[in-house]
mmCIF file of C-alpha atoms in Angstrom:
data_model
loop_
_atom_site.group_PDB
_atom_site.id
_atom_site.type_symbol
_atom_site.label_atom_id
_atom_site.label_comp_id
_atom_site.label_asym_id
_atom_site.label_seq_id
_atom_site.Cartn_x
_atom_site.Cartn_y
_atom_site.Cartn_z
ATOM 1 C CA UNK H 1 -33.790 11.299 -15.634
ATOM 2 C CA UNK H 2 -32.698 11.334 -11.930
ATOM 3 C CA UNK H 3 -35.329 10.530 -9.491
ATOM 4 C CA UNK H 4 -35.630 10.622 -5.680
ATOM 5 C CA UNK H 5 -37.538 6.847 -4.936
ATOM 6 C CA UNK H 6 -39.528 5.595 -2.389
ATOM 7 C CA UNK H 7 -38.958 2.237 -2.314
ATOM 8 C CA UNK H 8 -40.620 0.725 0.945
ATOM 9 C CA UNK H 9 -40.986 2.624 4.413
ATOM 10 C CA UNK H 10 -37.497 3.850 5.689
ATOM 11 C CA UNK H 11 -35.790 2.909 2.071
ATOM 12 C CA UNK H 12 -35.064 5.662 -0.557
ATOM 13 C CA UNK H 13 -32.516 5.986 -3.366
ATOM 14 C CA UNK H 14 -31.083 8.430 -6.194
ATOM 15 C CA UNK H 15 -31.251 6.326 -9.504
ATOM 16 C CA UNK H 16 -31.855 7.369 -12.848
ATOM 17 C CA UNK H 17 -35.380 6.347 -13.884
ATOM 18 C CA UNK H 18 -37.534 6.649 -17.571
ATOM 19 C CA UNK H 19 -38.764 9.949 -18.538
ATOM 20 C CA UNK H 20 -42.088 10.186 -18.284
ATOM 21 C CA UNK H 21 -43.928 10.808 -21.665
ATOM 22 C CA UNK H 22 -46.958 12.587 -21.033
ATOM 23 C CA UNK H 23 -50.679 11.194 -22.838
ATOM 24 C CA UNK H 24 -53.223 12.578 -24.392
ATOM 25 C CA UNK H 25 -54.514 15.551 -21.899
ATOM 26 C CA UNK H 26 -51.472 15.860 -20.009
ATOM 27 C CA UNK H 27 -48.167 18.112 -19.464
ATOM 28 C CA UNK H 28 -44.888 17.246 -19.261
ATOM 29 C CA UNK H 29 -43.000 19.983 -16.528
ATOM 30 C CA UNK H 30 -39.890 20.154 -16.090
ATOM 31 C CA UNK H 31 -39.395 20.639 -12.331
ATOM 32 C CA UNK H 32 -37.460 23.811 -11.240
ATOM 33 C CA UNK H 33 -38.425 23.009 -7.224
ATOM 34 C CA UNK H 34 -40.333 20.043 -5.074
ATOM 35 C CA UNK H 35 -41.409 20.563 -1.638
ATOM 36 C CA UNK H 36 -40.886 18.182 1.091
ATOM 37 C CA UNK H 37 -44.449 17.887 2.555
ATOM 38 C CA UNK H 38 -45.371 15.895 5.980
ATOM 39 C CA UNK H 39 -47.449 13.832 3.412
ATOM 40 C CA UNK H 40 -43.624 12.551 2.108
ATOM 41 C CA UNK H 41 -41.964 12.120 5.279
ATOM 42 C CA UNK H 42 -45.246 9.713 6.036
ATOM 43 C CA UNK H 43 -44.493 7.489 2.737
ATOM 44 C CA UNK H 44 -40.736 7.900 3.960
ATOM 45 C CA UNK H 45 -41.693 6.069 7.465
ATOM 46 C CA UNK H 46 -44.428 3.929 6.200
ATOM 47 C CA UNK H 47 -47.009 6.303 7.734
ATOM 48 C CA UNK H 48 -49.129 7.367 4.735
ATOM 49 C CA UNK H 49 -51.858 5.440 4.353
ATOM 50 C CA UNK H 50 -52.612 5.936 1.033
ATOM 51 C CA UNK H 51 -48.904 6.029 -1.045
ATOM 52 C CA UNK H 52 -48.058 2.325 -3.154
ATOM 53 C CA UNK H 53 -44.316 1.469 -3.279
ATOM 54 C CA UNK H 54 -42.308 1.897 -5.475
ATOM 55 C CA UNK H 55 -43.150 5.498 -5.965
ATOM 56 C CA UNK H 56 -41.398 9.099 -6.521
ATOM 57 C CA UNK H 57 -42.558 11.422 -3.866
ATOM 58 C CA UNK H 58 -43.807 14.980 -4.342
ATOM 59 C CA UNK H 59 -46.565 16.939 -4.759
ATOM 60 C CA UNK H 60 -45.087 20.519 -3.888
ATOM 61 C CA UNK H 61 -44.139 21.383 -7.872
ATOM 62 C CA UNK H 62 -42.911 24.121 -9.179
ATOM 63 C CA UNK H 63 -41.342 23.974 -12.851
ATOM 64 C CA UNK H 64 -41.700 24.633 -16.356
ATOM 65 C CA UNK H 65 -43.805 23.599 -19.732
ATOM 66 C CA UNK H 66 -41.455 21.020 -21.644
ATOM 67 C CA UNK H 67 -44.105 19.579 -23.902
ATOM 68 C CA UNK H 68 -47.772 18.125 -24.270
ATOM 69 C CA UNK H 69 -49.382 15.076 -24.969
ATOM 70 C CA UNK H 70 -50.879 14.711 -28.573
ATOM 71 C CA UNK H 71 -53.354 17.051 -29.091
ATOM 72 C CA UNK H 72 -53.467 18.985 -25.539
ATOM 73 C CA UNK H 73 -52.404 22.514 -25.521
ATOM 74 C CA UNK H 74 -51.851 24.706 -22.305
ATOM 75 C CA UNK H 75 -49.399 26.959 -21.724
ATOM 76 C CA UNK H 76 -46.648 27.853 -24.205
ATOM 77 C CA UNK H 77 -43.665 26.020 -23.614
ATOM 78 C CA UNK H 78 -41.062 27.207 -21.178
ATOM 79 C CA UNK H 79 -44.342 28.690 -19.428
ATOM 80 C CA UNK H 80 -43.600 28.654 -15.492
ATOM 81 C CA UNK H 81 -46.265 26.960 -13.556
ATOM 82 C CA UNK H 82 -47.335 24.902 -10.250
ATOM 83 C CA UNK H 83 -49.211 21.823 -10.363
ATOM 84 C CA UNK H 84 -52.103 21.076 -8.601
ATOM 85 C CA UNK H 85 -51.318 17.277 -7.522
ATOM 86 C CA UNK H 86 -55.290 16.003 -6.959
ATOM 87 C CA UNK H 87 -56.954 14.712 -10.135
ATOM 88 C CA UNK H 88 -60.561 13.638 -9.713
ATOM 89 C CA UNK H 89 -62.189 11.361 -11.516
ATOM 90 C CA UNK H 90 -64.808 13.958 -12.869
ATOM 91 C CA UNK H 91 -67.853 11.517 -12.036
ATOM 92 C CA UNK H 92 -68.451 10.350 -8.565
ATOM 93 C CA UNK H 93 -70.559 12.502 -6.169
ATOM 94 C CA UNK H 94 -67.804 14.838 -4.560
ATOM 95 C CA UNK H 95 -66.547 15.165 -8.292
ATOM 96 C CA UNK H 96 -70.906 16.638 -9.455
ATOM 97 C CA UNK H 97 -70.453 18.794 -6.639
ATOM 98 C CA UNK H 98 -66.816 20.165 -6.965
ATOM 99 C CA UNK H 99 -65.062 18.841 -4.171
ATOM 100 C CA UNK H 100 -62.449 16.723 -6.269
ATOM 101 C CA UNK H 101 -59.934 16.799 -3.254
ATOM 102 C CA UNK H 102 -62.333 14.164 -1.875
ATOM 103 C CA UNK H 103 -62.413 12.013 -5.307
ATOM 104 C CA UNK H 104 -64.008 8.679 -4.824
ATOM 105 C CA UNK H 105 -61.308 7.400 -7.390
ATOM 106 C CA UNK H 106 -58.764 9.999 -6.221
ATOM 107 C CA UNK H 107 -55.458 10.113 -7.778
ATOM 108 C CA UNK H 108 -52.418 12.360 -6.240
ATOM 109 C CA UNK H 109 -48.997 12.935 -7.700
ATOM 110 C CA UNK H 110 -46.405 11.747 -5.898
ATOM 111 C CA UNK H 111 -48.419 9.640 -4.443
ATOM 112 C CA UNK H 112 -50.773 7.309 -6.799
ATOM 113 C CA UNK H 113 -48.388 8.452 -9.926
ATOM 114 C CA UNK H 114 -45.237 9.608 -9.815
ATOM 115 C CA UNK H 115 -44.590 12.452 -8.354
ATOM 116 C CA UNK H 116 -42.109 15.679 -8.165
ATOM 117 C CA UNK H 117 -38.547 14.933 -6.915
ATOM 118 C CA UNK H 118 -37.257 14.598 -9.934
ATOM 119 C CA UNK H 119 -36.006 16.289 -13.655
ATOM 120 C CA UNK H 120 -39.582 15.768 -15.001
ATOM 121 C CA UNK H 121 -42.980 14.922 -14.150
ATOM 122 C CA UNK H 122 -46.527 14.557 -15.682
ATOM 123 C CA UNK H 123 -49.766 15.765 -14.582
ATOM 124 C CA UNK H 124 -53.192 16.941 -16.337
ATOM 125 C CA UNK H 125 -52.976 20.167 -18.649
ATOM 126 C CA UNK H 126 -55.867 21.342 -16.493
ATOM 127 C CA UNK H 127 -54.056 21.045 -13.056
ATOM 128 C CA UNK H 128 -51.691 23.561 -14.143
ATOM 129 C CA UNK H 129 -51.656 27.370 -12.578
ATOM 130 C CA UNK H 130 -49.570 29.903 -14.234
ATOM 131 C CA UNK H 131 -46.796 31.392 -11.143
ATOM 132 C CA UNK H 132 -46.636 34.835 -10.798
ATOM 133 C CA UNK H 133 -43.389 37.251 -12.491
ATOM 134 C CA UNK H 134 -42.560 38.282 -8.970
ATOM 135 C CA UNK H 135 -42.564 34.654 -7.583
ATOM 136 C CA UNK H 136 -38.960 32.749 -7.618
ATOM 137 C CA UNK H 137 -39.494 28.775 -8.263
ATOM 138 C CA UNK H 138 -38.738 27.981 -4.854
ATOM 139 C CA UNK H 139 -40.982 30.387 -3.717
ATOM 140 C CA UNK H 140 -43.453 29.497 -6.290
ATOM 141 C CA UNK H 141 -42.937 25.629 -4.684
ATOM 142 C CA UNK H 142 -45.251 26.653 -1.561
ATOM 143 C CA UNK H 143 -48.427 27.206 -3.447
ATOM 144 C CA UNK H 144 -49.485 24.159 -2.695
ATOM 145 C CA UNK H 145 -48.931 23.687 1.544
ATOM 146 C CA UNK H 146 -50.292 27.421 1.213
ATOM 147 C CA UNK H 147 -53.491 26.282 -0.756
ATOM 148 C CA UNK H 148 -54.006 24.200 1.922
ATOM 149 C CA UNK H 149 -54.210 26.783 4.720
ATOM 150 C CA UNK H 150 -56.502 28.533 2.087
ATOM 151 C CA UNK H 151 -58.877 25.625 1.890
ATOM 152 C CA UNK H 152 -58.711 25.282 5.853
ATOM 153 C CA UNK H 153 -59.783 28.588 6.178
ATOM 154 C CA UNK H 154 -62.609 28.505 3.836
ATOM 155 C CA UNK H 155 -63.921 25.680 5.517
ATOM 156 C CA UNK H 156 -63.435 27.212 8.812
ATOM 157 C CA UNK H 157 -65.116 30.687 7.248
ATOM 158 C CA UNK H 158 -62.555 32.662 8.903
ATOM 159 C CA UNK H 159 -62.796 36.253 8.910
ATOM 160 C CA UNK H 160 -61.599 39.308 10.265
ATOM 161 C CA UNK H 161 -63.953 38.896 13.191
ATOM 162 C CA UNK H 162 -62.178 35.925 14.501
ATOM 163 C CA UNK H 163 -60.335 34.445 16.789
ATOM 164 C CA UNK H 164 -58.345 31.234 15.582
ATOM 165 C CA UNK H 165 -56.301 28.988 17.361
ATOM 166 C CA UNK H 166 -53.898 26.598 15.498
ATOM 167 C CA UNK H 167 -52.971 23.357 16.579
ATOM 168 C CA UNK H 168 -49.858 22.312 15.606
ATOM 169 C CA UNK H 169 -46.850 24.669 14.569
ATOM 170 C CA UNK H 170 -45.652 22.736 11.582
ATOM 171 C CA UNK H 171 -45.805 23.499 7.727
ATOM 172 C CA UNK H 172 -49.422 23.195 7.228
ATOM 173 C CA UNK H 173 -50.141 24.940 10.898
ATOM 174 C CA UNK H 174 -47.444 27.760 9.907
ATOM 175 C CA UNK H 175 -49.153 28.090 6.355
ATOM 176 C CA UNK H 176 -53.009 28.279 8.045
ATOM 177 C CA UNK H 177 -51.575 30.995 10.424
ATOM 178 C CA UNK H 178 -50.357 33.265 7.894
ATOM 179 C CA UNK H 179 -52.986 32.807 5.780
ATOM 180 C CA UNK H 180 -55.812 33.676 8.509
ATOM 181 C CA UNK H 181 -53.669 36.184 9.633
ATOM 182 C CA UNK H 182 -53.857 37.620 5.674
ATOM 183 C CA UNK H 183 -57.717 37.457 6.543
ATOM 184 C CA UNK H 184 -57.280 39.672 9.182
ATOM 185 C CA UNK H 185 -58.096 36.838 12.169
ATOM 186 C CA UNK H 186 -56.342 37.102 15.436
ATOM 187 C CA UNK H 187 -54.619 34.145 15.683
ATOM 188 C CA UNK H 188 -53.341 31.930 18.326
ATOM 189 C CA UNK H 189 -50.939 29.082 17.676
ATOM 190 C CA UNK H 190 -50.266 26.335 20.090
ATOM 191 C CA UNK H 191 -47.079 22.801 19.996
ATOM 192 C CA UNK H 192 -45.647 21.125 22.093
ATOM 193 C CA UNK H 193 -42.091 22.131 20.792
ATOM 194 C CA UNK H 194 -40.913 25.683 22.078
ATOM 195 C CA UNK H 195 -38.494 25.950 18.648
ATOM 196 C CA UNK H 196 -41.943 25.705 16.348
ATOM 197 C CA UNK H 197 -44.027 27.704 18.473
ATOM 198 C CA UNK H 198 -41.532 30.612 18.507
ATOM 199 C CA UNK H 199 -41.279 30.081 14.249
ATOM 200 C CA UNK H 200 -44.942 30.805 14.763
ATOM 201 C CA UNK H 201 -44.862 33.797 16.577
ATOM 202 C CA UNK H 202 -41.859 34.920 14.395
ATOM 203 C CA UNK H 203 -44.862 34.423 11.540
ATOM 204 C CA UNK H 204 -47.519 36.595 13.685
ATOM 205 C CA UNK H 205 -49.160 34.263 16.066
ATOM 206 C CA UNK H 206 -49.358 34.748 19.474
ATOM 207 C CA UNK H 207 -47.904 31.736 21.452
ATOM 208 C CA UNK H 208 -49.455 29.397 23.719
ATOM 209 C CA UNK H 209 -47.238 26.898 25.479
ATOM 210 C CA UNK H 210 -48.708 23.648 25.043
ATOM 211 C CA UNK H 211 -49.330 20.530 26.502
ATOM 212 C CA UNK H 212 -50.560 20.432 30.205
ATOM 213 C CA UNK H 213 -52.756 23.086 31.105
ATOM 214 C CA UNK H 214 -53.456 24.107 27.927
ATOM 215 C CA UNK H 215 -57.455 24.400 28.214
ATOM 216 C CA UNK H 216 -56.988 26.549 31.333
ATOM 217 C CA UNK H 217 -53.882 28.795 29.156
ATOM 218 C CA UNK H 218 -57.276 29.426 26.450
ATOM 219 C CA UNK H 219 -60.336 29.999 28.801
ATOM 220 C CA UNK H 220 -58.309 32.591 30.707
ATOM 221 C CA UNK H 221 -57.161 34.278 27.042
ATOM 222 C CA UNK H 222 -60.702 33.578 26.260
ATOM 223 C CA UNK H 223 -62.722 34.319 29.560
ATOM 224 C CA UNK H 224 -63.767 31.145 29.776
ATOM 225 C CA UNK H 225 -65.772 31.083 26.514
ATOM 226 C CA UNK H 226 -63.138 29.203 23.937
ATOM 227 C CA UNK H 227 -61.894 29.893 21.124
ATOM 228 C CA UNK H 228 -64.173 30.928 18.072
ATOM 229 C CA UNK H 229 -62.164 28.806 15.356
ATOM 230 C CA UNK H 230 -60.033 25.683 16.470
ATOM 231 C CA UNK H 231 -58.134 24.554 13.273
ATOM 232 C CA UNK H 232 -56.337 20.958 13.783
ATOM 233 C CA UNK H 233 -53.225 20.622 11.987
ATOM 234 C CA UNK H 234 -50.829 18.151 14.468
ATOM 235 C CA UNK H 235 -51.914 15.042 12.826
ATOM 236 C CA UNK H 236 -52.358 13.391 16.712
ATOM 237 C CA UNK H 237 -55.203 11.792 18.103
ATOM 238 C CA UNK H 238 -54.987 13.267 21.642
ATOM 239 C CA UNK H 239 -54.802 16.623 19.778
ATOM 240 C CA UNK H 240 -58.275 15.924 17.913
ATOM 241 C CA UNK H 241 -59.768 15.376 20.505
ATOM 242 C CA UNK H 242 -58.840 18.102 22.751
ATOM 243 C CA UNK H 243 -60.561 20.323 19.972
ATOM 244 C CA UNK H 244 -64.211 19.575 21.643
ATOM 245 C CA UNK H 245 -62.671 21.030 24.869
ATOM 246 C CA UNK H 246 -60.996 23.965 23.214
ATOM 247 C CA UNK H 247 -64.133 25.569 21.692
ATOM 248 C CA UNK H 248 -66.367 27.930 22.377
ATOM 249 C CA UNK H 249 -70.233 26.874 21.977
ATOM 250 C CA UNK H 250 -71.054 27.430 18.566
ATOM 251 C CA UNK H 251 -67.566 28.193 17.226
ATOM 252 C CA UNK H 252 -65.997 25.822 14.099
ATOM 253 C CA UNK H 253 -63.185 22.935 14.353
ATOM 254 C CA UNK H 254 -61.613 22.157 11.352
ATOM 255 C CA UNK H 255 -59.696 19.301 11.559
ATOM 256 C CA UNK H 256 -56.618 18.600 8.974
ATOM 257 C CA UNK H 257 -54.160 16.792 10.335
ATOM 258 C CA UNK H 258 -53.720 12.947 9.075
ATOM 259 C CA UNK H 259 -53.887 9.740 11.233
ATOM 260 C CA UNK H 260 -53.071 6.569 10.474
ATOM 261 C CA UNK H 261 -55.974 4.296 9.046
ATOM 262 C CA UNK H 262 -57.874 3.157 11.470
ATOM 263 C CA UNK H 263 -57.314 5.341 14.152
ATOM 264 C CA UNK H 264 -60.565 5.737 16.081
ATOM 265 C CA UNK H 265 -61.227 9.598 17.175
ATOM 266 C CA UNK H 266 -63.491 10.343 20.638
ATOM 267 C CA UNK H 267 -65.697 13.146 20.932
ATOM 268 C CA UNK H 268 -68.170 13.136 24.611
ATOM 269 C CA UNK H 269 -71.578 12.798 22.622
ATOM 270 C CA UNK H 270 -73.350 15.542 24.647
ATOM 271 C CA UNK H 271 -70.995 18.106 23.511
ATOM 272 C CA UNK H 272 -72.349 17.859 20.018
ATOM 273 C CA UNK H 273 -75.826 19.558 21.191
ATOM 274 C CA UNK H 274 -74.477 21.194 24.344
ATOM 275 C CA UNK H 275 -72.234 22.988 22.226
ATOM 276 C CA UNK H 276 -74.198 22.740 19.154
ATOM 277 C CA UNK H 277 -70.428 22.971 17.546
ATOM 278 C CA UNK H 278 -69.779 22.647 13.735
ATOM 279 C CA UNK H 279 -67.109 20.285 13.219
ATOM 280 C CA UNK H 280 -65.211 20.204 9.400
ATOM 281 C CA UNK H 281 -62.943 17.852 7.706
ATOM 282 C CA UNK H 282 -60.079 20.188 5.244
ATOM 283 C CA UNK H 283 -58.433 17.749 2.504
ATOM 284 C CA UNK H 284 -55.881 19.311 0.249
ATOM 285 C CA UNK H 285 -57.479 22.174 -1.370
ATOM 286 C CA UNK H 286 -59.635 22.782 -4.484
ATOM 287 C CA UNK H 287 -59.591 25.606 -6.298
ATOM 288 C CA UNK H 288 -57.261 27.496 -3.924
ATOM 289 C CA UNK H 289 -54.124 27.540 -5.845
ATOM 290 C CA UNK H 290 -54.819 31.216 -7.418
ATOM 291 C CA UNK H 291 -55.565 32.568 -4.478
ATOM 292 C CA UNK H 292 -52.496 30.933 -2.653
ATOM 293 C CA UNK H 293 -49.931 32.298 -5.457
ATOM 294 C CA UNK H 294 -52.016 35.823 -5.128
ATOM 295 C CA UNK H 295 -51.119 35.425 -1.311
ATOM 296 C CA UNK H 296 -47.264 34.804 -1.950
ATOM 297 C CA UNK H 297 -47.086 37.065 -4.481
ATOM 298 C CA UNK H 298 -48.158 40.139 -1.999
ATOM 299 C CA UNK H 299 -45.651 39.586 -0.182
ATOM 300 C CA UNK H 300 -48.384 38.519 2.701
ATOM 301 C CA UNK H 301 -46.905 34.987 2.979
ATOM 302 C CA UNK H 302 -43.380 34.713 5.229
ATOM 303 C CA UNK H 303 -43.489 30.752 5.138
ATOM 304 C CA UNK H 304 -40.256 30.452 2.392
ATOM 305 C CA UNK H 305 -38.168 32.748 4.146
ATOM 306 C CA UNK H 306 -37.528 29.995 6.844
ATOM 307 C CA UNK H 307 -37.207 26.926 4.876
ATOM 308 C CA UNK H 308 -34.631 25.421 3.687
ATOM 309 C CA UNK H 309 -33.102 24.345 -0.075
ATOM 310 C CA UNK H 310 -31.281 21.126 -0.877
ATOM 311 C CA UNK H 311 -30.064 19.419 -3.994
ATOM 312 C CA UNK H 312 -32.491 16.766 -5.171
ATOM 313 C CA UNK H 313 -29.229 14.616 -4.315
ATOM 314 C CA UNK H 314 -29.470 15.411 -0.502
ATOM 315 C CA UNK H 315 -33.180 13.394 -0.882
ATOM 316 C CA UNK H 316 -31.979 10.714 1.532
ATOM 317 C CA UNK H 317 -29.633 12.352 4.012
ATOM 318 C CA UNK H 318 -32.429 15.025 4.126
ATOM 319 C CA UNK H 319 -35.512 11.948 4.672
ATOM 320 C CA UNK H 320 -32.972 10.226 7.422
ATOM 321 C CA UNK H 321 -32.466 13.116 9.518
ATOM 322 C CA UNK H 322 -35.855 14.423 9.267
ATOM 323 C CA UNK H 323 -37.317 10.857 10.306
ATOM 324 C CA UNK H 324 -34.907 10.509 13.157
ATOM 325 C CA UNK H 325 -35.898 14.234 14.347
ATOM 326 C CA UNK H 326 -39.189 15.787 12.377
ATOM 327 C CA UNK H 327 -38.275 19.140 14.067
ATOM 328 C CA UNK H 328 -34.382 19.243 12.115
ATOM 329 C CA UNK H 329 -36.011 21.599 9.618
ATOM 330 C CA UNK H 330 -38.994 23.910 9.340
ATOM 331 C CA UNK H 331 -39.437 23.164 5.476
ATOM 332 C CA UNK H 332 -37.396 21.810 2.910
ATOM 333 C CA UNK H 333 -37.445 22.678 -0.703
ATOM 334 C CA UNK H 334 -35.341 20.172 -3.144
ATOM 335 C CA UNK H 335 -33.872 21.479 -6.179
ATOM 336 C CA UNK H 336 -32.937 19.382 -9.048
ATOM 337 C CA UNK H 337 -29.541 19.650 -10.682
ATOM 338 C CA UNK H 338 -28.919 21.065 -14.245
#
């Protein structure tokens, strides 16, 4: 099959690689669209701390059934489906307790295994989620960045009472806005780059300029209180910990964005009590991706109308430009070639 591989940091090819043969348990898909996720651009430039090389990317997947390991059924074949890309272990604490995202033996497509951008990939029966009639494969490719902003927002327990600010206008930041904005939250959305913040009020935020000045821009919207909900999505240190500052007492950070390892995080101590402020970790998603497709499916979910699609071909032209300049493209969806 043709592949899209991650070789080392800065280093990826076309080549034609085995077909996977999927085990006992597992699915073989054959993939109709793969998502370009920050997550890849991060094993791209040696960022992502957790990816071993060689390796095909992807853990966006949309496809169909081609066949099952002995004695797994699923599906029927030719079934369209998404793939959830986290695979717990099943018996380490987070597992007993249902938060498999946070696997003590975690393994992700695309990143531990072989991932998405290419003809075929493999994954557990059990991670499969069947993609809505009204859904087009590269539309159906988004449940997974859009699980994500589901899982944020049930660990930020927004509602329509809220008000929400977003750090970070990028594809996860642009999927938690329109998915707290589905909630019925008023949401705010703050970056540093004018070109993503305006995506983001094209999606329904309202705007805040960032950078200097931003606390003052959010006590005046918020009279000095904070905001309610501060969801973290920029994957920068500075912007972490500007989230302590940004809150109102008693309000909710959620923090998602993804540093490198190692990368020490500052909080002022007294703030913890002063504020008595509940701060939340968001990894992946569990359980989200039927709710995400519901959410695309209703048409409540704008996110694919701006990205872009690109022959699985176009894999390193598209990595290169996006490395040199991260703000090139909104989203990018690869499809492979018949």
């Amino acid at each position: 099959m043709r592949a899209a591989i991650f070789d080392a940091p800065l280093s990826i090819r076309m080549a034609e690689a085995p077909k996977p043969e999927p085990r006992m348990g597992e699915v073989l898909v054959r993939v109709k669209a793969a998502g370009l996720c920050a997550g890849d651009l991060y094993i791209y430039t040696g960022k992502n701390p957790y990816v071993t090389y060689p390796r095909i990317g992807c853990h966006e997947i949309a496809g169909v059934v081609e066949a099952y390991g002995a004695g797994t059924t699923g599906p029927a074949i030719g079934t369209r489906v998404v793939v959830d890309p986290f695979i717990g272990c099943g018996h380490c604490y987070p597992c007993r307790i249902g938060k498999r995202n946070c696997c003590a033996n975690l393994t992700i497509v695309g990143v531990h295994r072989e991932g998405g951008f290419a003809d075929f990939v493999t994954a557990p029966a059990q991670n499969l989620n069947l993609v809505p009639e009204t859904l087009t494969d590269f539309e159906a490719a988004f449940a997974e960045p859009v699980a994500i902003g589901v899982q944020g927002c049930r660990r930020g327990m927004v509602t329509a009472e809220d008000n929400l600010l977003v750090l970070g206008a990028g594809p996860i930041g642009l999927a938690i806005v329109e998915v707290a904005r589905a909630a019925g939250a008023k949401v705010y959305a703050t970056d540093l780059s004018a070109e993503r913040l305006s995506t983001a009020a094209d999606l329904g935020a309202i705007p805040v300029a960032g950078g200097a000045g931003l606390l003052e821009r959010v006590h005046e919207i918020t009279n000095g209180e904070g905001m309610p909900v501060v969801m973290e999505a920029t994957g920068a240190a500075p912007a972490m910990e500007q989230t302590i500052d940004l809150v109102a007492a008693g309000g909710r950070i959620v923090i998602l964005g993804l540093v490198k390892k190692g990368q020490g995080i500052t909080f002022p101590g007294l703030d913890f009590t002063r504020k008595e402020v509940t701060i939340l970790g968001s990894r992946a998603s569990v359980d989200c991706f039927p709710e995400a497709l519901a959410l695309l499916a209703s048409g409540k979910i704008h996110y694919p109308k701006i990205a872009s699609s690109f022959a699985l071909g176009e894999a390193p032209d598209v990595f290169q430009k996006l490395a040199e300049n991260p703000m090139a493209l909104h989203k990018a969806v690869f499809i492979p070639e018949d």
